[in-house]
Coordinates of C-alpha atoms and ligand atoms in Angstrom, one line a residue:
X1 CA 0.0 0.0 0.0
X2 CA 1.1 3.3 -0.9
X3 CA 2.8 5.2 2.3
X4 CA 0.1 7.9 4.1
X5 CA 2.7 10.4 4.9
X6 CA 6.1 10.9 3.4
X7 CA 6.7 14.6 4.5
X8 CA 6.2 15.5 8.1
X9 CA 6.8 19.5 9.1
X10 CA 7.3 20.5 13.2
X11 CA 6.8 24.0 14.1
X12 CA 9.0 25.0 17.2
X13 CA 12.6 23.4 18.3
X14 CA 12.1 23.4 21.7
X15 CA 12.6 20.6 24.3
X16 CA 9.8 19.1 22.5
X17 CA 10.0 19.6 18.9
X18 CA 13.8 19.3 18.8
X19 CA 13.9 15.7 20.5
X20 CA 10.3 14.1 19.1
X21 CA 11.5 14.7 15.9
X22 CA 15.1 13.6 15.9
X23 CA 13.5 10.2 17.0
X24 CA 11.0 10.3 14.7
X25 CA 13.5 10.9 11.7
X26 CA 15.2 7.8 12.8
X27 CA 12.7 5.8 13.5
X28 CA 11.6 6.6 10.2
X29 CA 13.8 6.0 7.2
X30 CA 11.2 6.7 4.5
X31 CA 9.8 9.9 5.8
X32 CA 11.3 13.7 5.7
X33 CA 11.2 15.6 8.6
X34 CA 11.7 19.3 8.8
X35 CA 11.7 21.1 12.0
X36 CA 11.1 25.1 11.5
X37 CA 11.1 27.6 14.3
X38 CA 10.9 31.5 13.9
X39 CA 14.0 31.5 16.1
X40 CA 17.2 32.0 13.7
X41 CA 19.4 31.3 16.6
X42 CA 18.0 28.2 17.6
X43 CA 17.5 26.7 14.4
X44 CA 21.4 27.7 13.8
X45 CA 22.1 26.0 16.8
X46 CA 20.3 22.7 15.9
X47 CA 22.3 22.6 12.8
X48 CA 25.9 23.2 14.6
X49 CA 28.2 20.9 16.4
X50 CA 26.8 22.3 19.7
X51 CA 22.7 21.8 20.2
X52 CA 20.8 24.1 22.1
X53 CA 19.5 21.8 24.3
X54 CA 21.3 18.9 26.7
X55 CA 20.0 15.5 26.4
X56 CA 21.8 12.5 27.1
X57 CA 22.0 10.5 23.6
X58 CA 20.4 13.1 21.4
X59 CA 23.3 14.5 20.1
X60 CA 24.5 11.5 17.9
X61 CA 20.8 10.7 17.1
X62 CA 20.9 14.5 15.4
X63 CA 24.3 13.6 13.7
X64 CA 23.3 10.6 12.2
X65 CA 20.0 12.1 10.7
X66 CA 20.6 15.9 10.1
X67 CA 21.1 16.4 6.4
X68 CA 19.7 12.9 5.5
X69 CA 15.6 12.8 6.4
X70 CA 16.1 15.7 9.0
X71 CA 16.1 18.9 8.5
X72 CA 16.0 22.3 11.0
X73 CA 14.9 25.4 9.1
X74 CA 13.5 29.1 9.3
X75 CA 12.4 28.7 6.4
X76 CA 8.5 27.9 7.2
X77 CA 6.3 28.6 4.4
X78 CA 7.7 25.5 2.2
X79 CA 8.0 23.1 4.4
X80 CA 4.8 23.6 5.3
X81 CA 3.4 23.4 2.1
X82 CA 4.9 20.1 1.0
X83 CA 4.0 18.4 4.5
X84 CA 1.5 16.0 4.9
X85 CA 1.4 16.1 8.3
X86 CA 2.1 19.0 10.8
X87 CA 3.2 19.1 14.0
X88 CA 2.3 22.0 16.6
X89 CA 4.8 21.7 19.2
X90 CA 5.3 25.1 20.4
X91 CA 5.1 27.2 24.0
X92 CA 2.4 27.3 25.6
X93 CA 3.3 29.7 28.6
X94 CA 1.0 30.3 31.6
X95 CA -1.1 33.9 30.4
X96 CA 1.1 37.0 32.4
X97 CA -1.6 39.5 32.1
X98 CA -5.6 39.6 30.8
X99 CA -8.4 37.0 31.4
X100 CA -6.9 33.4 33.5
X101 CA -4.0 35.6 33.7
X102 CA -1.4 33.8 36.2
X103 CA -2.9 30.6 35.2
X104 CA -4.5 30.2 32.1
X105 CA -2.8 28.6 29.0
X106 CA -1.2 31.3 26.5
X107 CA -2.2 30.0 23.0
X108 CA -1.4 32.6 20.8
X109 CA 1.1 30.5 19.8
X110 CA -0.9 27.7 18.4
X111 CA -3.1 29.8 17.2
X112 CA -0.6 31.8 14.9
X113 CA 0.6 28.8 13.5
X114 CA -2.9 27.4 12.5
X115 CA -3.2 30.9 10.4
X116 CA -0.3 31.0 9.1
X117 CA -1.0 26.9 7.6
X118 CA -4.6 28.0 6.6
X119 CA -2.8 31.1 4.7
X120 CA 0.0 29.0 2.9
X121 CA -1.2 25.9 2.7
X122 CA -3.1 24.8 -1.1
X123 CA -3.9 20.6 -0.2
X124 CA -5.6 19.0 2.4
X125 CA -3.5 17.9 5.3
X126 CA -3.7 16.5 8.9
X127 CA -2.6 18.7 11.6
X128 CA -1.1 17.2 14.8
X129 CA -1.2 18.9 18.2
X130 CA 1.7 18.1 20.2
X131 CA 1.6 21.3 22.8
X132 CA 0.1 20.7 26.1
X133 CA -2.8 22.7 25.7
X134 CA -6.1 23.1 27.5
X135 CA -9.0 20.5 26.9
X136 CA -10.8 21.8 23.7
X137 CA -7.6 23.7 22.4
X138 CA -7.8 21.5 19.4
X139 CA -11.8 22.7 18.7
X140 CA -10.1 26.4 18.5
X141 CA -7.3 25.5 16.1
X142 CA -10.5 23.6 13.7
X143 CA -12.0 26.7 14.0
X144 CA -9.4 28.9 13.2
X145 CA -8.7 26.6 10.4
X146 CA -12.0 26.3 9.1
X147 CA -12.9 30.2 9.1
X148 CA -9.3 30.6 7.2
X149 CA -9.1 27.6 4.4
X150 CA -8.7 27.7 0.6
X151 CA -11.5 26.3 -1.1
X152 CA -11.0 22.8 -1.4
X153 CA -8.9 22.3 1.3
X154 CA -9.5 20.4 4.2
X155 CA -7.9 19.6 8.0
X156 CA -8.1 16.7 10.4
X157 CA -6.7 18.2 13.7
X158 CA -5.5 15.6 15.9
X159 CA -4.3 15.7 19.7
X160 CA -0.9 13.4 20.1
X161 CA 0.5 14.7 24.1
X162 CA 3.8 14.0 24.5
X163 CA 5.1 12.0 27.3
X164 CA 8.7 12.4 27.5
X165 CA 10.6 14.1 30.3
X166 CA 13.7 15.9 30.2
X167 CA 17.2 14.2 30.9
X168 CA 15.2 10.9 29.6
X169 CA 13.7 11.9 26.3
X170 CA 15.7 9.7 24.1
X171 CA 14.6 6.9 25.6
X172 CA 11.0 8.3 26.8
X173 CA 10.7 8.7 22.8
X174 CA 12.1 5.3 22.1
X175 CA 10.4 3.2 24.5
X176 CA 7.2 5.2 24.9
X177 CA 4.6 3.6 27.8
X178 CA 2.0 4.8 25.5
X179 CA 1.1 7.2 22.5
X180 CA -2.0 8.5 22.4
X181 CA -3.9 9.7 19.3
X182 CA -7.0 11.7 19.8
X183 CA -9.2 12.8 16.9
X184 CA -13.0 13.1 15.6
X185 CA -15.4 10.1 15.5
X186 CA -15.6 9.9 11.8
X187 CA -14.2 8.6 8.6
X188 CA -12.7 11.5 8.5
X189 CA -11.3 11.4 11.5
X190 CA -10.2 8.0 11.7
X191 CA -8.1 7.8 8.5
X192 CA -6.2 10.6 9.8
X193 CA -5.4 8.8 13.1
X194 CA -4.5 5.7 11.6
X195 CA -2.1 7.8 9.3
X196 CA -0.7 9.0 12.4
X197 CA -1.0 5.7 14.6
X198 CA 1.3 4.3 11.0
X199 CA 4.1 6.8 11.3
X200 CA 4.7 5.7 15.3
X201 CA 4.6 1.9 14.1
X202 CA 7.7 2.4 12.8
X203 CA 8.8 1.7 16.3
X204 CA 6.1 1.6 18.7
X205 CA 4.2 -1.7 19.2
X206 CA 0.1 -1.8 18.4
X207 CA -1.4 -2.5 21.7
X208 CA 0.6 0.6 22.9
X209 CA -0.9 3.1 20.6
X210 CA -4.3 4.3 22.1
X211 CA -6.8 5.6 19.6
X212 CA -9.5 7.6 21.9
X213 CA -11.4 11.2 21.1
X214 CA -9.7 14.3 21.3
X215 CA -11.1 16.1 24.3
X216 CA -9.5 12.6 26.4
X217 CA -6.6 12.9 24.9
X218 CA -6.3 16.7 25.8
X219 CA -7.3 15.8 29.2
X220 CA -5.4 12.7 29.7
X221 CA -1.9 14.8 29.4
X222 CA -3.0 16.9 32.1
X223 CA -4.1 14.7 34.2
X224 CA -1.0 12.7 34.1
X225 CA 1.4 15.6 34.8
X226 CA -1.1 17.1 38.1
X227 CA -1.0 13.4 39.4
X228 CA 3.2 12.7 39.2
X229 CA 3.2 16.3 40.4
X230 CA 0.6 15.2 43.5
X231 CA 2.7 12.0 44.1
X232 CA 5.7 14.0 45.2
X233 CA 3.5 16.8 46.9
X234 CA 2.0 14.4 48.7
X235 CA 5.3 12.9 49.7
X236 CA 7.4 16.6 50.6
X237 CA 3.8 16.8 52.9
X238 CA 4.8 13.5 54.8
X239 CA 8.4 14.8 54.7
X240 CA 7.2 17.9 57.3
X241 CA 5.4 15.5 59.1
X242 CA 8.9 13.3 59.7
X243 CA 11.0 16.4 60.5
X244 CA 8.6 17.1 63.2
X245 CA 8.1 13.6 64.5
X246 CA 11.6 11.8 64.0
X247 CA 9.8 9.4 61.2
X248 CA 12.3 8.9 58.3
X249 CA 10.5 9.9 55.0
X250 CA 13.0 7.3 53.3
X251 CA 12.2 4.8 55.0
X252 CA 8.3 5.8 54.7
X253 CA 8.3 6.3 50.8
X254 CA 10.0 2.9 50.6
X255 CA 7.2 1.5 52.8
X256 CA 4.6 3.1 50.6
X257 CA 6.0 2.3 47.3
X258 CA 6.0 -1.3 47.8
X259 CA 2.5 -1.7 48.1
X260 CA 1.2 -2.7 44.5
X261 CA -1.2 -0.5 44.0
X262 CA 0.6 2.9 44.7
X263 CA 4.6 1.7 43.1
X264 CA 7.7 3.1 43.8
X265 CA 8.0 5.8 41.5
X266 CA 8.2 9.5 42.0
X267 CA 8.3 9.0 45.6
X268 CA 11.3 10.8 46.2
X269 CA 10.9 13.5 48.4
X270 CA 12.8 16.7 47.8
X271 CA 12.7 20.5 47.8
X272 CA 10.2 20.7 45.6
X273 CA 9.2 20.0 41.8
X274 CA 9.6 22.2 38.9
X275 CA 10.1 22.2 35.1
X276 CA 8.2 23.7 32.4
X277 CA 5.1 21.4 32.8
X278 CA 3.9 20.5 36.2
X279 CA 3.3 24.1 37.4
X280 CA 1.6 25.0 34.1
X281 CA -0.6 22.0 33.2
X282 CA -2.0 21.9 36.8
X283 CA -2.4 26.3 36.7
X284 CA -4.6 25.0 33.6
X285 CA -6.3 22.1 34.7
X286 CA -7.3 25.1 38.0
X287 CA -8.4 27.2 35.6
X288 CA -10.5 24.8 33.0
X289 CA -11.9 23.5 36.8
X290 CA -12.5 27.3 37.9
X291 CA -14.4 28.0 34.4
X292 CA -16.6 25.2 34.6
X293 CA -17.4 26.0 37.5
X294 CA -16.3 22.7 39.5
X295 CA -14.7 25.0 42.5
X296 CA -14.0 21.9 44.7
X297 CA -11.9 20.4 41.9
X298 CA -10.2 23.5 40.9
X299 CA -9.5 23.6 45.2
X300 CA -8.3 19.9 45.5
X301 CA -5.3 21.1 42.6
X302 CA -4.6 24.3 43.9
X303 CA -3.2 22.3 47.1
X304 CA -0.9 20.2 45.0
X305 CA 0.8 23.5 43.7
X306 CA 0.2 25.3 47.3
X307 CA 2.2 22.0 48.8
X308 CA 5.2 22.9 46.5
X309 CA 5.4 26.0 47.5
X310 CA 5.5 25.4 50.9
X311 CA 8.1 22.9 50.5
X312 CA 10.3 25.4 48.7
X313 CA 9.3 28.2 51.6
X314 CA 10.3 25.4 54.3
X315 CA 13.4 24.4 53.1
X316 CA 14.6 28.1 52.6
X317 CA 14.0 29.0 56.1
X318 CA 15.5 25.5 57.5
X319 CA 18.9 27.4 56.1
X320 CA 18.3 30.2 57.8
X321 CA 17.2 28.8 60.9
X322 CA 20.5 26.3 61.0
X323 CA 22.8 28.6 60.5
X324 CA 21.9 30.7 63.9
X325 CA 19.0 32.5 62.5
X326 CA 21.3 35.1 60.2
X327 CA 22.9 34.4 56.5
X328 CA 23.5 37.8 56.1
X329 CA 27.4 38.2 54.7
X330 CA 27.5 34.4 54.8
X331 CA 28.7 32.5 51.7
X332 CA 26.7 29.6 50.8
X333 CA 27.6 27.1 48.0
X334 CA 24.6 25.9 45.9
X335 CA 25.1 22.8 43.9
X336 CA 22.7 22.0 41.2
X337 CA 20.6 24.6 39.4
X338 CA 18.8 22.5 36.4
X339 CA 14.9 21.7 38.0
X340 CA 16.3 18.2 37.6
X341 CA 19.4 16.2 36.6
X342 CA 20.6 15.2 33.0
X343 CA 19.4 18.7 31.8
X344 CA 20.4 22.5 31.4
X345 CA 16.4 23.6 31.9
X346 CA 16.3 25.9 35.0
X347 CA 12.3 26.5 34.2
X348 CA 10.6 26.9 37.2
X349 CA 13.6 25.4 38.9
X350 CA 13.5 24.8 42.7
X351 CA 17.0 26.3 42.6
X352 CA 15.6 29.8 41.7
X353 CA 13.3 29.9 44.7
X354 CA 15.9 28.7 47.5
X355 CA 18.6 31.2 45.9
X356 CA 16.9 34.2 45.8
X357 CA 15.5 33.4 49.1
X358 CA 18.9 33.2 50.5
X359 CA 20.1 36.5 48.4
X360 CA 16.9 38.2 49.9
X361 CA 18.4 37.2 53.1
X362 CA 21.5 38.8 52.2
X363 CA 23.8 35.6 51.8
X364 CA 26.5 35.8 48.8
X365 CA 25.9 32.6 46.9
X366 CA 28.6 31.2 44.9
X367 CA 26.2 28.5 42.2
X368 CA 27.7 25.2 40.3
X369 CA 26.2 23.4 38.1
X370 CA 27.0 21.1 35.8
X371 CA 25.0 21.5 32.4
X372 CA 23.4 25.4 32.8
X373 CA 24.9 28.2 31.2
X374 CA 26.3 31.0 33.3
X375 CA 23.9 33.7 31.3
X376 CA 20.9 31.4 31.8
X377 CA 21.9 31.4 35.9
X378 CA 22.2 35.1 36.4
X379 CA 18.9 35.9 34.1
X380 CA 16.9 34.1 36.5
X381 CA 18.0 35.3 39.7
X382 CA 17.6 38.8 37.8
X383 CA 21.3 39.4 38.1
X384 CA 22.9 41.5 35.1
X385 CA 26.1 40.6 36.5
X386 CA 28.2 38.7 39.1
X387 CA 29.0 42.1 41.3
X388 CA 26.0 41.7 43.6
X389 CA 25.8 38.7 46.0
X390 CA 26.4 36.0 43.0
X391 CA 29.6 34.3 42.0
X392 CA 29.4 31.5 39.0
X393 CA 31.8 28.5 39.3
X394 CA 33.0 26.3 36.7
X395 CA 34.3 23.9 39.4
X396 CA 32.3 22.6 42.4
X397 CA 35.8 22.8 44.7
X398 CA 36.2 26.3 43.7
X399 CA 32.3 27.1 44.2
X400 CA 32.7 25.3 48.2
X401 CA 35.8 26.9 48.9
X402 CA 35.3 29.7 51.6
X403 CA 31.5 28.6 52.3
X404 CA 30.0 28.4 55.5
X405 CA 27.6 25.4 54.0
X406 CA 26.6 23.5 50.6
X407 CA 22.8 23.6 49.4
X408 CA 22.0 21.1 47.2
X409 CA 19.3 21.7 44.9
X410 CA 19.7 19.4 42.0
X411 CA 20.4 15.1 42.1
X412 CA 23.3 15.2 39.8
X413 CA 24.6 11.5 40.0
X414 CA 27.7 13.4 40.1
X415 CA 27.5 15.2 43.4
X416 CA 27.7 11.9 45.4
X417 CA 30.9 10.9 43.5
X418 CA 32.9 14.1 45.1
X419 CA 35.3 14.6 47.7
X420 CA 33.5 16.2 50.8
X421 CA 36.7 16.1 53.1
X422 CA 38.2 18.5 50.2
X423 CA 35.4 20.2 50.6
X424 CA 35.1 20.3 54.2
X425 CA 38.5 21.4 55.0
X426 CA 38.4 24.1 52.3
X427 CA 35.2 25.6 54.6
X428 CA 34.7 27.8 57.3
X429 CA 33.3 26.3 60.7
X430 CA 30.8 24.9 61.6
X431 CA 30.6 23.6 57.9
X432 CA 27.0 22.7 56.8
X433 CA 25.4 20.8 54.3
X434 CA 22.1 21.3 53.4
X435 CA 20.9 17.9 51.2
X436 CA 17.3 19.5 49.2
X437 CA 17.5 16.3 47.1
X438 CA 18.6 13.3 49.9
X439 CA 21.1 12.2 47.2
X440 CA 24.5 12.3 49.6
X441 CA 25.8 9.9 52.3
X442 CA 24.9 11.5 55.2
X443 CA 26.7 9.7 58.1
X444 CA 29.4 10.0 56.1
X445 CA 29.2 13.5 55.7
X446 CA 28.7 13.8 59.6
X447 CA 31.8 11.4 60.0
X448 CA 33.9 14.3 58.2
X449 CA 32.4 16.9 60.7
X450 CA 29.6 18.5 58.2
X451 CA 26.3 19.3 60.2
X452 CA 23.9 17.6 57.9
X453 CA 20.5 18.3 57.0
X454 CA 18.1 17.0 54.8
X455 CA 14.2 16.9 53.9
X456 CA 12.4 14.2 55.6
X457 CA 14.4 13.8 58.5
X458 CA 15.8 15.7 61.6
X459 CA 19.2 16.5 62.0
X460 CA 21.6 14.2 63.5
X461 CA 21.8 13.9 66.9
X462 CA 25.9 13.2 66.6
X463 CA 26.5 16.7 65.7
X464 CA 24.5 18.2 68.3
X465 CA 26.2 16.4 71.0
X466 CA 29.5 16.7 69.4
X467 CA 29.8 20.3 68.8
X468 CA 27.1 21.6 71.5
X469 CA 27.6 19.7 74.5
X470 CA 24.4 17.4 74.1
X471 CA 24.5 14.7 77.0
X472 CA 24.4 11.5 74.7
X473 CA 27.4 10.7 72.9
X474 CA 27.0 8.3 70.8
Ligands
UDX501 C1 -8.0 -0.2 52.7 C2 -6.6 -0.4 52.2 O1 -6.7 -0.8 50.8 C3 -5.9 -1.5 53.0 O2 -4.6 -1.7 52.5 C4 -5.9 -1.1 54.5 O3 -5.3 -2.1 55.3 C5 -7.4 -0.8 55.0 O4 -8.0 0.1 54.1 P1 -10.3 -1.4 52.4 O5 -10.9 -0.2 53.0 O6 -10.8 -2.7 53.0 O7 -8.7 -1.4 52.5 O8 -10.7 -1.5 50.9 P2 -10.1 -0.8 49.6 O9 -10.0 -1.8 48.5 O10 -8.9 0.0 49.8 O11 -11.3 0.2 49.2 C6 -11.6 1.3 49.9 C7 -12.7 2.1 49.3 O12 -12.3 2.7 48.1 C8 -13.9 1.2 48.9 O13 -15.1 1.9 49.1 C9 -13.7 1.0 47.4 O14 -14.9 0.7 46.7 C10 -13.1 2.4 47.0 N1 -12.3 2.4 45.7 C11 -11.2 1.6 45.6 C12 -12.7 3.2 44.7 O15 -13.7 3.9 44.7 N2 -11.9 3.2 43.5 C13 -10.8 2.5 43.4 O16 -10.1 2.6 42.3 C14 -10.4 1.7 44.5
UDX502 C1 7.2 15.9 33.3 C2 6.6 14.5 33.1 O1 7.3 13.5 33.8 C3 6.5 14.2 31.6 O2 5.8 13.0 31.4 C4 5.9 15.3 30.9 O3 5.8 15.1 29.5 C5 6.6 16.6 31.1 O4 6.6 16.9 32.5 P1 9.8 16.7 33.4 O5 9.2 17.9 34.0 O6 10.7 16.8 32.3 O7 8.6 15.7 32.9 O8 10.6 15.9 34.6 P2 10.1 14.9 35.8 O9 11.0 13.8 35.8 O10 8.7 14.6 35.7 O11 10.5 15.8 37.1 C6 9.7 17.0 37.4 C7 10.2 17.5 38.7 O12 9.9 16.7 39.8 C8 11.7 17.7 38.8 O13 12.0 18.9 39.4 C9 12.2 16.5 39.6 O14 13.4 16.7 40.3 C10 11.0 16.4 40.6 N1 10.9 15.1 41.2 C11 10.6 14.0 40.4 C12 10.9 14.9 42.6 O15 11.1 15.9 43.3 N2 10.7 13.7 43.1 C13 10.4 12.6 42.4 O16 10.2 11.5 42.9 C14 10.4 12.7 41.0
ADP503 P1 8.6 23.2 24.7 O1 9.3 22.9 26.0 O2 7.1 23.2 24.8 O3 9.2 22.5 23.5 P2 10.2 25.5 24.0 O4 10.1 26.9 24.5 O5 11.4 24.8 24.3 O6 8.9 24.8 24.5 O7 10.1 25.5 22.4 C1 9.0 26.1 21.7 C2 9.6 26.7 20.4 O8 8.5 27.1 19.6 C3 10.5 27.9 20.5 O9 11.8 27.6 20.0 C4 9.8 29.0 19.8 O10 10.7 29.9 19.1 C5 8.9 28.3 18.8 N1 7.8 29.1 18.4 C6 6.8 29.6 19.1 N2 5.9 30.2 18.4 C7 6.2 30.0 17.1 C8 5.6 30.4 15.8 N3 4.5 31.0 15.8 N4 6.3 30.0 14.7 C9 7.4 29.3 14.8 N5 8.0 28.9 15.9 C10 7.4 29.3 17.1

């Protein structure tokens, strides 16, 4: 049978679009992909030796396919044009100002691109939304569509949420859980998703490849992120609960996870969540509550995002309280910055909040990280320079050296792998270490003298009665 699409188009580079793609153009031999973004220096970056995103494995993925079936343009108009299927993977940032402002879903995004493919495009074609957007985003971009086609032209819009997370997209994308494919309950309809549901065959078993109608498919991608967001809400709550009791929240989540029914994962608790999703798709899912007037579900998420926020607030002041009630003047060594490990992405980045809470206190932070750019740092802690309370290391040694204690913030695999008695010796007294992710070895760390804290769990009882004369040596 002849194939159903050769040429697939991609509008944004992003996190999404950059890595979906790649994959895709592997995957797929016999189909063209061309990613286009209005951004010049992005898609200039996506065609040089050094992309403009971090992923582990992507980079040889790009090398192997650029110039072959894979191509990153500016260049919009024609490659829209020859596609036969087009992806919408662009931002969809929270709205800053107007109606659901704070909270609501900014598509003016989406919505310029389905103009601008109603405007330039002469054939029929199926359009793919790949954005998280809000339940019945794909209705406006029919509409849009449909008040803007050439005669004789015709859409099927599709909603295809993408799964992957950051750090693990190559194999998110290769090994997908699920894909789903939402579109309109006709003939219609149908071809178009089994045109789509063909192009992930290439690689993705059948019985993994979930056909249902739009509006689930919308909803299902919001509903996944607000519950892995609630799982580890949930969690940082217990975690207050074992500071204040002397339960370990370790040894609680390990409990918890084993039952059957709940699992292991994202159980780990830790300063907080962030990234570019969580925060948004559940601001959303508030709002699409809000406006349909179902207050008590719009309440029950709030708390999720509420719950974060107190985490972040909590562990902030646990600094400030440690360290005799006073940073001010203090240097303070934050290790991590990235909202998770195995990226660059600082969006929404617990990091942000505990540093600027510690600069508000007047500490002088001096940040590490391995993967984020230096620019990218000092934008978000509104910095124009690294004159006022903010030093950037290249080295974590360098960045410890002086300190009265070490935040972390991020669970780089490398920050358990380093040398704390370096550290240690290279720090002012009482040397602390403040562990936001519980990735480090703790009695260790008290073994070398460090006063240790972490979430979940109060602080050793070895340091108090070393270095302040508690009764109870142990
Ligand atoms: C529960 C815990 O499961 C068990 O581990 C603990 O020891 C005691 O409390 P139980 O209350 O007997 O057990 O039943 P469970 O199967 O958990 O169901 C509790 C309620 O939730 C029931 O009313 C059940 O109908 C309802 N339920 C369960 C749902 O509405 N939806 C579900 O998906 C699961
Ligand atoms: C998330 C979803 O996992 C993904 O399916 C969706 O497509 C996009 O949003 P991402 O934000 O990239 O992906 O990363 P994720 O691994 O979900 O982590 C989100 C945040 O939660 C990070 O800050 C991470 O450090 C934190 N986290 C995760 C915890 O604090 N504890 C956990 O147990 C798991
Ligand atoms: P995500 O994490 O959702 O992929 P990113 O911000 O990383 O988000 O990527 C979105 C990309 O979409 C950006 O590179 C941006 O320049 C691009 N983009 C946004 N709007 C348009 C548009 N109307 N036309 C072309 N590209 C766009």
């Amino acid at each position: 049978a002849e194939a159903p699409i050769r040429k697939i188009c991609c509008i944004g580079a992003g996190y999404v679009g950059g890595p979906t793609c790649s994959i895709l153009a592997l995957k797929c031999p016999d189909i063209q992909v061309t990613v286009v973004d209005r951004n010049e220096l992005r898609i200039n970056q996506w065609n040089s030796e050094k992309l403009p995103i971090f992923e582990p494995g992507l980079e040889e993925i790009v090398k192997q396919c650029r110039g072959k079936n894979l191509f990153f343009s500016t260049d919009m108009v024609p490659a829209l044009k020859e596609a036969d299927l087009i992806f919408i993977s662009v931002n969809t940032p929270t709205k800053t100002f107007g109606l659901g402002k704070g909270r609501a879903a900014d598509l003016k995004f989406v919505e310029s691109c389905a103009r601008l493919i109603a405007e330039v495009c002469d054939r029929s074609k199926i359009i793919v939304e790949k954005s998280t957007v809000p339940v019945r985003s794909a209705a406006s971009i029919v509409n849009v569509l449909k008040a803007n086609t050439k005669p004789g032209v015709s859409y099927q819009v599709l909603s295809n949420p993408e799964f992957l997370a950051e750090g693990t997209a190559v194999n998110d994308l290769t090994n997908p859980d699920r894909v789903l494919i939402g579109g309109e309950e006709s003939d219609e309809g149908r071809k178009a998703i089994d045109a789509l549901s063909w192009v992930y065959h290439h690689w993705v078993p059948a019985e993994k490849i979930i056909k249902m109608n739009t509006w689930s498919s919308e909803l299902s991608k919001l509903a996944a992120n607000a519950f892995l967001a609630q799982r580890i809400s949930s969690i940082n709550a217990i975690s207050a609960v074992c500071e204040a009791t002397g339960a370990d929240v370790s040894e609680v989540a390990k409990a918890i996870g084993l039952d059957s029914r709940l699992g292991p994962k994202f159980l780990q608790a830790s300063v907080g969540w962030g990234g570019s999703c969580f925060q948004k798709d559940i601001l959303n899912l508030v709002y699409i509550s809000e406006s349909l007037n179902l207050t008590s579900v719009a309440a029950y998420w709030q708390q999720v995002i509420d719950m974060n926020e107190y985490q972040k607030t909590r562990f902030g002041q646990r600094i400030v309280q440690a360290m005799f009630n006073t940073i001010t003047d203090k240097h303070i060594a934050i290790l991590g910055f990235a909202f998770k490990k195995n990226t660059g992405d600082t969006r929404e980045s617990p990091a942000i909040y505990v540093a600027k809470h510690l600069l508000e206190e007047g500490a002088c932070l001096h940040i590490f990280d391995p993967k984020v750019e230096r620019a990218q740092i000092l934008l978000d802690l509104d910095q124009s320079d690294e004159k006022t309370g903010v030093t950037i290391h290249e080295d974590p040694y360098e960045a410890a050296k002086g300190t009265h204690a070490l935040v972390i913030c991020t669970e780089w695999d490398q920050f358990s792998t380093y040398d704390y008695q370096r550290m240690y010796d290279s720090m002012l007294k009482p040397a602390f270490v403040f562990d936001g992710r519980k990735i480090l070895n703790h009695s260790a760390l008290s073994e070398i003298g460090f006063h240790v804290e972490t979430i979940g769990k109060r602080p050793g009882e070895s340091f108090q009665a070393q270095n302040w004369g508690g009764a109870n040596n142990v």
